[in-house]
Amino acid sequence: MNSEKLLTVSSSPHVKGPTTVRGVMRDVLIAMIPAAIVSVALFGFRSLLLIAVSVLGCELSEFAVRKILKRPMSLGDLSAAVTGVLIAFNVPSGLPVWQLLIADAAAIIVAKQFFGGLGHNFANPAIFGRIVLLVSFPQAMSAYPMPFAWRVPVAVTTATPLGTISSLGVSGNIADAMKASDALPGLWEMFLGARQGSLGEVCAAALIVGGVYLVIRRVISPLIPCVFVGTVFVFMFFAGHFSLYFALYEVLCGGLLLGAIFMATDYVTSPTVKWAKVVFAVGCGAVTSVIRLWGSLPEGVSYSILLMNILAPSLDKLFYPRVFGAVKEKKKKGAAA
Amino acid sequence: MAEKLTLKQEFTKGILKENPTLRLVLGTCPTLAVTTSVTNAIGMGLSAAIVLVCSNVVISALRKVISPKVRIPSYIVVIASFVTLVQMLVKAFLPALDDSLGVYLPLIVVNCIILGRAEAFAGKNPVLRSALDGLGMGIGFTLCLCAMGTIREILGNGTFLAGIADLLKVFGDNVFGGFNGFDLASHYPGGVVPMTVFILPAGGFFVFGMLIAAVNGIVERKGGKKAREPDCAACPMAGSCAEAGKSGAPKGEDCAVKNGAKAAAAEQAGTDGAPVPAPGTREGGEVA
C-alpha cells in the first residue's frame, strides 16, 4: 500500500510557486487604496458609492454569466473586483449609477466572459467598459465636477485640464499661455490631484505610491509604465517646443498614470516578451500623444491601450526569443526549383 | 443535396435554418451598415429581396443557355439589370429612402447573398424552386435586418420605426394618419438616455454577434447541424494524428482530437457533464 503510493507519480508541475491569481489581484486592490482615499477626499462620498457599486456590478455580472454558461465559479479570484474598481476610477464622480452598471456588465460579460474568462480576454475589460461609456454617454462622461465641489451646494462641472489645453489652441509658446490661464491648476496641484478628472486619475502621487507598491511586491515590472510615460514625455517635449513644463504637465494630465500603471500592465492583454513589452509601451505612448495633439478627443489613453492590447499577441510573436543554442533555420533557396 | 427538399422546405429554409446573414454569414456589409434604423432595414431588405427573386428566376430559366465558363459575368449582368431597375424605382417614388441608403442600394449588385444563391442554387435548379428559394432567402434577410434594426434603433436612438412615413408614402399620402414611428426616449424615466454605441459600427458588431449566437443556439436545439464542426482537413493536429488521412473522415470515437476536446470540455463543466454534441452526426451534403 505504502510502496504503491510512493511509486505513483502525478503529472507535472510538481513544484508550485506561492503566486496565485487571488494574491496578485489582492495586491492590485491594495495598490489602488491610496487613489481611492484621495478620490473620496476630493469628490466626496459619491465616489465611494461609485466604487462600491462598480465592484458589486462586476462581481454580480461575473456570477450571473458563469452560472448561465455553466462554468465553474470564479468570484474568489478577485479579478472582477479589480475590474470594478478600475472602471469606477475611470469615470467622473457625477456619472449616473445605471450607466456605471452598464459599463460593468459590458466589461465582464462581453469583453471577458464571452471570450472565455480571465486569461482569454482580448482587451482589458476595464478599458473596454470605459470606452463603451465614452461612446455611449459622451455628455455624462465629460461633465467633470470641480474638486471639493461636494462641499458647496451647487456643483459646477467643467472641462478637464486636457480639454482646456486643447481649447487654448496656442501654436507658439504653449507653456507661457498655460501658466497665464486661470482655468489651469499649477504643476504642484496637478501632482497632488486638486484638479478635475475621473475618480482615480487625478492624484499622481497616490497612483505612483500604488505603482511602487506593485513593483516592490513584484506584481508588475516597471518596464511598461516607465516606457509608456517616457514616450509621452519625449513626444510632448518636442511637440511643446522643448518646454519641460508642458511635457511634465501632459504626463500628469488625464488618465496617463492610471492607464500606464494599472491597465497597460495587465498580464492577460500585454505582451510577455521583453522587447515586445517595450514596443507595446512605446506604441501606447505614441498613440496617446497623437490623439492628444491632433485628435478630436482631448484624451487618448484608453484608445491607445485598447489598440495595443489587440496588437499584443502579434508583438509577442514578432519578438519571440531564440531558444538557447538553437540555430536559425536557413531559408531554402532554390529548393523548389 | 442528399435528399430533395419539398417546395415548402425550399421556401422556409432561408428564414432560420439557412438564414443568409445569420447562418451563412453572407451580405455582412449592408447588414452592419444600414441597420441603424428599422425603416432603413425594411427598405434595404425588401429591395434586396425583390432583386433576389427576379434574378433567381431569370438565372434559373437561362441555366441551360449560359455557358459554365462565363456564368459569373452573366449572373452579374442579370443582377445589375434588376438592381438598376429597383434603384430607379426607389429614386422616383421613395427619394428619402434613397438618400438614407446611399451607396448601399447600388451595391446590392455585389451582395454576396444574391450572387451566392445564383451560383449555389438558381444555376442548378428549376424556376419554381429558385423563385421560392429567393423569396425565402429574401424574407430571411429582411427579418434579420429588421431584428438588428429594432435592437439598435431602440437602444441606440430611443426611437422605433422613425421615418417610416417615407416608406408608407408608397400607399398614398396620409393613409396611415401621418404615422411616423414612436419616440420612446421621451417616455424614458428622468435621466435615462439612449446608448449611442448601438448606432455606431461597434454596436452593430455586438448585436450581429449576439444574433448569430442566438440563432445558432435555436437551430442546434431544433436538431440542425452545428454551425462549425471542423474536419481533418481543417484540423491543426492532422500532421501528428494517426487517424488523419485514413479512408474517410474519422467518425466519432476514432478522432483523437475530438475526444481530447471532449474530455477537456467535460472537465471544465465539472461534474455537471454538460451535453457535448456527439461528433459524426453531421449531415450528408453541404451547401456550396
XYZ file of C-alpha atoms in Angstrom, chain A residues 66 70-72 96 98-99 102 110 114 116 128 131-132 135-138, chain B residues 190-198 200 206 210 268-270 272 274-275:
36
model
C -20.773 31.929 -15.288
C -22.360 26.567 -16.549
C -18.723 27.432 -15.941
C -17.045 26.909 -12.570
C -25.369 58.149 -13.029
C -27.106 52.918 -14.055
C -24.581 53.969 -16.659
C -23.916 49.076 -17.972
C -18.837 40.958 -23.400
C -17.712 35.788 -23.917
C -13.528 32.616 -22.248
C -13.490 48.196 -22.744
C -14.818 53.062 -23.987
C -18.396 51.768 -24.050
C -19.001 56.450 -26.936
C -22.445 55.833 -25.416
C -22.775 58.700 -22.981
C -20.329 61.366 -24.127
C -35.672 61.030 -15.978
C -32.001 60.995 -16.779
C -32.113 57.833 -18.887
C -30.652 58.444 -22.339
C -30.124 56.046 -25.280
C -26.726 54.361 -25.653
C -25.116 55.894 -28.729
C -22.740 52.968 -29.086
C -25.513 50.848 -30.591
C -22.142 53.152 -34.165
C -22.110 43.422 -30.908
C -25.308 38.109 -30.355
C -14.373 22.216 -17.467
C -18.060 21.614 -16.986
C -17.204 19.870 -13.727
C -22.307 18.749 -14.306
C -22.827 19.394 -19.994
C -24.082 17.513 -23.032
